[in-house]
Amino acid sequence: MKIHSLLFAAAAWVKLTEARALPTPADALSTLLNETQLAVSKLVDCPLTPSNPQKYWYEEIEKQGTSPFLEGGDDFKVYRNVRDYGAAGDGSDSTAAIQAAIDELRGDPLNMPIFKAASALDPLVRGSDPEQVSPTNFMISIRNIIFDSTDISPDSRMRLLDWAVSQTSTLVNCVFNMPDSSQHLGLTMQGQEGSNNGGGGSPIIISDITFNGGRVGITLNNQQYTLKGITFNRCNTGLDIQSVFGATFHGLHFDTCGLGVEMGRTNSVQGGASFVDCSATNSGPAINAAFSGNGAGSVIIDNFVNDEDKTTFQAGDIKLTGTVKSYVMGNQYVDNSNDPTVNHFMAREITVNRPAALLSSDGKYLVKAQPTYGEYDVSSFASVKNAGAKGDGKTDDTAAINQALQDNANCKITFFPHGTYIVTDTIIIPPGSRIVGEFMSTISGSGASFADANNPRPVVQVGKKGEVGVAEMVDMAITIAEILPGAILLEVNMAGNNPGDVSFHTTHLFIGGIAGSEVNQKCGGSPIDCKAGFMHLHLTESSQAYVENMWAWTADHSIDGAGASGFIGTGRGVLIESTKGTWLMGVSPEHTDLYGTNIVDAQNVYISFSQFETAYWQPWDPAVWTPNAAYKDPDFSNCNGDDNAQCRMGWGMRISGGSGIMLYGTGFWTFFNTWDGVSYEGNCPGKYCQLNAIEITGGTGGSYLFNINTKQIQNLVWGTGKDGSEQVLAEQQHNPGSWPAAGGILAAYLGFSGQ
C-alpha cells in the first residue's frame, strides 16, 4: 500500500502562519530452556498493569518501521518527530518544520500538542491531498491534536480543518478551540478550489472530537458518515448539514449551543439521518429539520435526552420538547407488505426494544474509544521485530509472530512496526492480547494454506471457539499477497469477559489495490479467472466483538499504482453469526460478490451505518463462486432462473433468523453493470442498475431497520411477506430520495420488530 510517513507531534504548542496540507503505507533442550525462560519472564512481567507514565510510549519505543515496497524503503523514515525538523514547540513559527515532516499527524495523548493559528488562515490545516479527488483521499490520519484559533479576530471567517477525505482516514481524539460568538468554522469538507479535490468524499467515521466556541462546529458535506462521540460546547450551531445522502449520529452532545443540528434546508439531507443516544443541555433547538412529507430528509431519533423545557426536534408544525425516547419522521413499513397506502409517510413516536446484551449500565449502546495505550510505559510493549519477525514483505514471519503473541499474552502489548508481514499459516491471537500497529502495519497471507475455496482458513484468527478474554487490535491492516480463494482475512471466535473486551479500531481488510499483492496484476481480465479471496470478516457464533472504523475493501482500483483491478472476485464481505453481542461502528464492506453483510441466526447486533458498493463488474452471481452452505451463502434462487440479470448481484445485506438486529443506517450504492473501466453509470440498461438491496426472511424477530438509503436499486427490501411467501417488501418508486439518480430512502422497516 502507499506508505505514509508518520509524525509524532511532541507535546507543545506550535504557531502556524501558513495553512498546512496533509498529502495523500530445535531440539528438546533448547525448547525446555525457552519455555522455562518464558515462565520466569511471565512471573516477573505479568500481569500487564497501567503505570500512568509521564511520557508517551510511542515517542520512546525503538523505531524499526520500514516501507518494503518503496524504493529505498529500508531507509525511509516512517516515524518523524517534528522537533527533528526544526519545530521548537515554544510558540514560535513551526509551519515549515511541520510541513516537511508530515503525512500522519499524531500528537501525544498524555499532553496534546496545540496547533495555534498566528493569522487568519483558511484553513489552518488542509487535511487532504489537492492532487487527488476526494473519493480517493485515503489513509490520512489526525489524532490527539488541539486546533486553536482563539487569538484570531472573532469576525474572521476562518476554518480550522478542512477534511475532504475517504475510507481508511482517521480523525479521532482532537479538540477545536474557537472564540465564543465568532465566525470561525471548526471542521469543513470543502476541498480546495481550483484543485482536483472539490470537497466531500466517501468516508466512514469521525470519533471522539470536541468543539468549543465558533459559529459552526462541523459543516457536513459528504456521501455518508457515522459521527460518534462528538461534543459541541458554546457553538452557535453544532452540526450544519449542507449535503449528505445518509448518516448516523451516535452520542452527540450539545452544551450551551444556539442550535444543535441544522438540517432544515431543502435537500440538505437527501436521504435519512439517525440520532442515537444523543443529548443537549442549556441549548436552543437540538434538531431543526425540513418537513418534506416524503422520504427525503427522514429523521430517526432513538434516545435524545434534553432539558425538559427545551425543543429537541422541530420540522414544520412538528415540535418535540424534552427527552425524546424514539421518534421517526419519514416513510415507515410496518406490516410486511408492499402496499404504500398502508406503509408510507408518518411522523410519530414508536417503541424500540433494545437488546440488553448491547447496552452499557446507563441503558445506552456500548461504545469504546480507540485505545492509545497512553496509560502504559514503554516497558509494557514488545516489538514483533525483536521476536524475529522481519516485516520486509518477503520473509515468512508466521512462526515469529505466533510465538510473540503467545509470549506477550496478558504480559505485554504487541507492537508491529510499520511493514508488511508475510504469513503462510494462520496467525492465532490468544486471550490477553493487545496489538497495535504503526499506521496500518500489514499482515499479508500467502501460500497453499489459504488456496482451497472448499476448505477456507483465516489469515488472522482471534481466539479459538469458546475462548473468553481480552483481544484488542489498533492501526493494523490484513491482506493477501496473491490470489487465494480459501482466504478468510479475519475470523473472530473470542468473546470478552465484559462487553467490548474484544475490539478492533482502525483495522482495515484489503483484497487487491495495494503494493505487495499480485492480485491486481492477475485480475485484470474476467472475474471468472479471479476468485481472489473467500471472505473479509467472519464473526462466528461464539464471538463478541466491537468494531470501529473498518474498511473491508475489494479493490476497484489501485492505491499504489500496482496494476489494473477492475475484476477482482472476492466471495463475501462480513458474515455475522454471533449471539453474544456485535457492535459495528463505522464498517464498510465494498465490491464483494455475494453480499456485503450476511447476518445469519445472529442475536444482539448493532450497526451504526453500513455502506456497501456492489462489485462493478456484476451481474454474474452466484458465479464466480459456488454457494457454500457451511458459510450460509445465498444461492440466488429468488432470481427465477436467468430472467433478470440485475437480480444476480451482491446483496447489500441479508438477515435470516435470529433477533435483536438493530440497524441505524445503510448506504447501498450501485454504479455499474459490467463496468468497462471507462463508462460511469452509462451502461445500466435503464433507470436501475440492481434489483434488490436487502433480504430479510421469516424467523427473524425483534429487529429494527432504520434509515435505509440506496442508489439505483429497484427494491429496497425483499423477503418474507405477511402471507409467508418471498416477495418485494419495499420499492424505490414508492420511497424516492437519497441519491438523485434513482435513489431510495426508507426511514423505518418495522415488519420484523414485533410491534
Coordinates of N, CA and C in Angstrom, one line a residue, residues 386-465:
N386 N 11.6 -7.6 17.4 CA 12.6 -8.1 18.3 C 12.4 -9.6 18.6
A387 N 11.2 -10.1 18.2 CA 11.0 -11.5 18.3 C 11.3 -12.3 17.1
G388 N 11.9 -11.7 16.1 CA 12.4 -12.4 14.9 C 11.6 -12.1 13.6
A389 N 10.5 -11.4 13.7 CA 9.7 -11.0 12.5 C 10.5 -10.0 11.7
K390 N 10.4 -10.0 10.4 CA 11.1 -9.1 9.5 C 10.2 -8.0 9.0
G391 N 9.0 -8.3 8.6 CA 8.1 -7.3 8.1 C 8.6 -6.7 6.8
D392 N 9.4 -7.5 6.0 CA 10.0 -7.0 4.8 C 9.3 -7.3 3.5
G393 N 8.1 -7.9 3.7 CA 7.3 -8.3 2.5 C 7.7 -9.5 1.8
K394 N 8.7 -10.3 2.3 CA 9.1 -11.5 1.6 C 9.4 -12.6 2.6
T395 N 9.9 -12.3 3.8 CA 10.2 -13.4 4.7 C 9.0 -13.9 5.4
D396 N 8.9 -15.2 5.6 CA 7.8 -15.8 6.3 C 7.9 -15.5 7.8
D397 N 7.0 -14.7 8.2 CA 7.0 -14.3 9.6 C 6.0 -15.0 10.5
T398 N 5.4 -16.1 10.0 CA 4.4 -16.8 10.7 C 4.8 -17.3 12.1
A399 N 5.9 -18.0 12.2 CA 6.3 -18.6 13.4 C 6.7 -17.5 14.4
A400 N 7.4 -16.5 14.0 CA 7.8 -15.5 14.9 C 6.7 -14.7 15.5
I401 N 5.7 -14.4 14.6 CA 4.5 -13.7 15.1 C 3.7 -14.5 16.1
N402 N 3.4 -15.7 15.8 CA 2.6 -16.6 16.6 C 3.3 -16.8 18.0
Q403 N 4.7 -16.9 18.0 CA 5.4 -17.1 19.2 C 5.3 -15.8 20.0
A404 N 5.5 -14.7 19.4 CA 5.4 -13.4 20.1 C 4.1 -13.2 20.8
L405 N 3.0 -13.6 20.1 CA 1.7 -13.4 20.6 C 1.5 -14.3 21.8
Q406 N 1.9 -15.5 21.7 CA 1.8 -16.4 22.9 C 2.6 -15.9 24.1
D407 N 3.8 -15.4 23.8 CA 4.7 -14.9 24.9 C 4.1 -13.6 25.5
N408 N 3.5 -12.8 24.7 CA 3.0 -11.5 25.2 C 1.7 -11.5 25.9
A409 N 0.9 -12.6 25.7 CA -0.5 -12.6 26.2 C -0.5 -12.3 27.7
N410 N -1.3 -11.4 28.0 CA -1.5 -10.9 29.4 C -0.3 -10.2 30.0
C411 N 0.8 -10.1 29.3 CA 2.0 -9.6 29.8 C 2.5 -8.3 29.1
K412 N 2.4 -8.3 27.8 CA 2.9 -7.2 27.0 C 1.9 -6.8 25.9
I413 N 2.0 -5.5 25.5 CA 1.3 -5.1 24.3 C 2.2 -5.4 23.1
T414 N 1.6 -6.1 22.1 CA 2.4 -6.5 21.0 C 2.4 -5.4 19.9
F415 N 3.6 -4.9 19.6 CA 3.8 -3.7 18.7 C 4.3 -4.3 17.4
F416 N 3.6 -3.9 16.3 CA 4.0 -4.2 14.9 C 4.6 -2.9 14.3
P417 N 5.9 -2.8 14.2 CA 6.4 -1.6 13.5 C 5.9 -1.7 12.0
H418 N 5.9 -0.5 11.4 CA 5.4 -0.5 10.1 C 6.1 -1.4 9.2
G419 N 5.4 -2.1 8.3 CA 6.0 -3.0 7.4 C 4.9 -4.0 6.9
T420 N 5.3 -4.9 6.1 CA 4.4 -6.0 5.6 C 4.9 -7.3 6.0
Y421 N 4.1 -8.0 6.8 CA 4.5 -9.3 7.4 C 3.8 -10.4 6.7
I422 N 4.6 -11.2 6.0 CA 4.1 -12.3 5.2 C 3.9 -13.5 6.2
V423 N 2.7 -14.1 6.0 CA 2.4 -15.3 6.8 C 1.9 -16.4 5.9
T424 N 2.3 -17.6 6.2 CA 1.9 -18.7 5.3 C 1.0 -19.7 6.0
D425 N 0.6 -19.4 7.3 CA -0.4 -20.1 8.0 C -1.1 -19.1 8.9
T426 N -2.1 -19.6 9.6 CA -3.0 -18.7 10.4 C -2.3 -18.1 11.6
I427 N -2.4 -16.8 11.7 CA -1.9 -16.2 12.9 C -3.0 -16.3 14.0
I428 N -2.7 -16.9 15.1 CA -3.7 -17.1 16.2 C -3.5 -16.1 17.3
I429 N -4.5 -15.3 17.6 CA -4.4 -14.3 18.7 C -5.0 -14.9 19.9
P430 N -4.2 -15.1 21.0 CA -4.8 -15.8 22.2 C -5.5 -14.7 23.1
P431 N -6.3 -15.2 24.1 CA -6.8 -14.3 25.1 C -5.7 -13.5 25.8
G432 N -6.0 -12.3 26.2 CA -5.0 -11.5 26.8 C -4.1 -10.7 25.9
S433 N -4.5 -10.5 24.6 CA -3.7 -9.9 23.6 C -4.1 -8.5 23.3
R434 N -3.1 -7.6 23.2 CA -3.4 -6.2 22.8 C -2.3 -6.0 21.7
I435 N -2.8 -5.6 20.5 CA -2.0 -5.5 19.3 C -2.1 -4.0 18.8
V436 N -1.0 -3.4 18.6 CA -1.0 -2.0 18.0 C 0.0 -2.0 16.9
G437 N -0.5 -1.4 15.7 CA 0.4 -1.2 14.6 C 0.9 0.2 14.5
E438 N 1.7 0.5 13.5 CA 2.2 1.8 13.2 C 1.7 2.2 11.8
F439 N 0.6 3.0 11.9 CA -0.1 3.4 10.7 C -0.3 2.3 9.7
M440 N -1.2 1.4 10.1 CA -1.6 0.2 9.3 C -0.4 -0.7 8.9
S441 N 0.2 -1.2 9.9 CA 1.2 -2.3 9.7 C 0.3 -3.5 9.2
T442 N 0.9 -4.2 8.2 CA 0.1 -5.1 7.4 C 0.5 -6.6 7.6
I443 N -0.4 -7.4 7.9 CA -0.3 -8.9 7.8 C -0.8 -9.4 6.5
S444 N 0.0 -10.1 5.8 CA -0.3 -10.5 4.4 C -0.3 -12.0 4.2
G445 N -1.4 -12.6 4.0 CA -1.4 -14.1 3.8 C -0.9 -14.5 2.5
S446 N -0.2 -15.7 2.5 CA 0.5 -16.2 1.3 C 0.6 -17.7 1.3
G447 N 0.4 -18.3 0.2 CA 0.7 -19.7 0.1 C -0.5 -20.7 0.1
A448 N -0.1 -22.0 0.0 CA -1.1 -23.0 -0.2 C -2.1 -23.2 0.9
S449 N -1.8 -22.8 2.2 CA -2.7 -22.9 3.3 C -4.0 -22.2 3.0
F450 N -4.0 -21.2 2.2 CA -5.2 -20.3 2.0 C -5.7 -20.5 0.6
A451 N -5.4 -21.5 -0.1 CA -5.7 -21.6 -1.6 C -6.9 -22.4 -1.9
D452 N -7.5 -23.1 -0.9 CA -8.6 -24.1 -1.2 C -9.9 -23.4 -0.9
A453 N -10.7 -23.1 -1.8 CA -12.0 -22.5 -1.6 C -13.0 -23.4 -0.9
N454 N -12.7 -24.7 -1.0 CA -13.6 -25.7 -0.3 C -13.2 -26.0 1.1
N455 N -12.1 -25.4 1.5 CA -11.6 -25.5 2.9 C -11.0 -24.2 3.3
P456 N -11.8 -23.2 3.4 CA -11.2 -21.8 3.7 C -10.6 -21.8 5.1
R457 N -9.6 -20.9 5.3 CA -8.9 -20.8 6.5 C -8.6 -19.3 6.8
P458 N -8.7 -18.9 8.0 CA -8.4 -17.5 8.3 C -6.9 -17.1 8.2
V459 N -6.6 -15.9 7.7 CA -5.2 -15.4 7.8 C -4.9 -15.0 9.2
V460 N -5.9 -14.3 9.9 CA -5.8 -14.0 11.3 C -7.0 -14.5 12.0
Q461 N -6.8 -15.2 13.1 CA -7.9 -15.8 13.9 C -7.8 -15.3 15.3
V462 N -8.8 -14.7 15.8 CA -8.9 -14.1 17.1 C -9.5 -15.1 18.1
G463 N -8.7 -15.9 18.8 CA -9.3 -16.9 19.7 C -9.8 -18.1 19.0
K464 N -9.8 -19.2 19.8 CA -10.5 -20.4 19.4 C -11.9 -20.4 19.8
K465 N -12.7 -21.2 19.2 CA -14.2 -21.2 19.6 C -14.3 -21.5 21.1

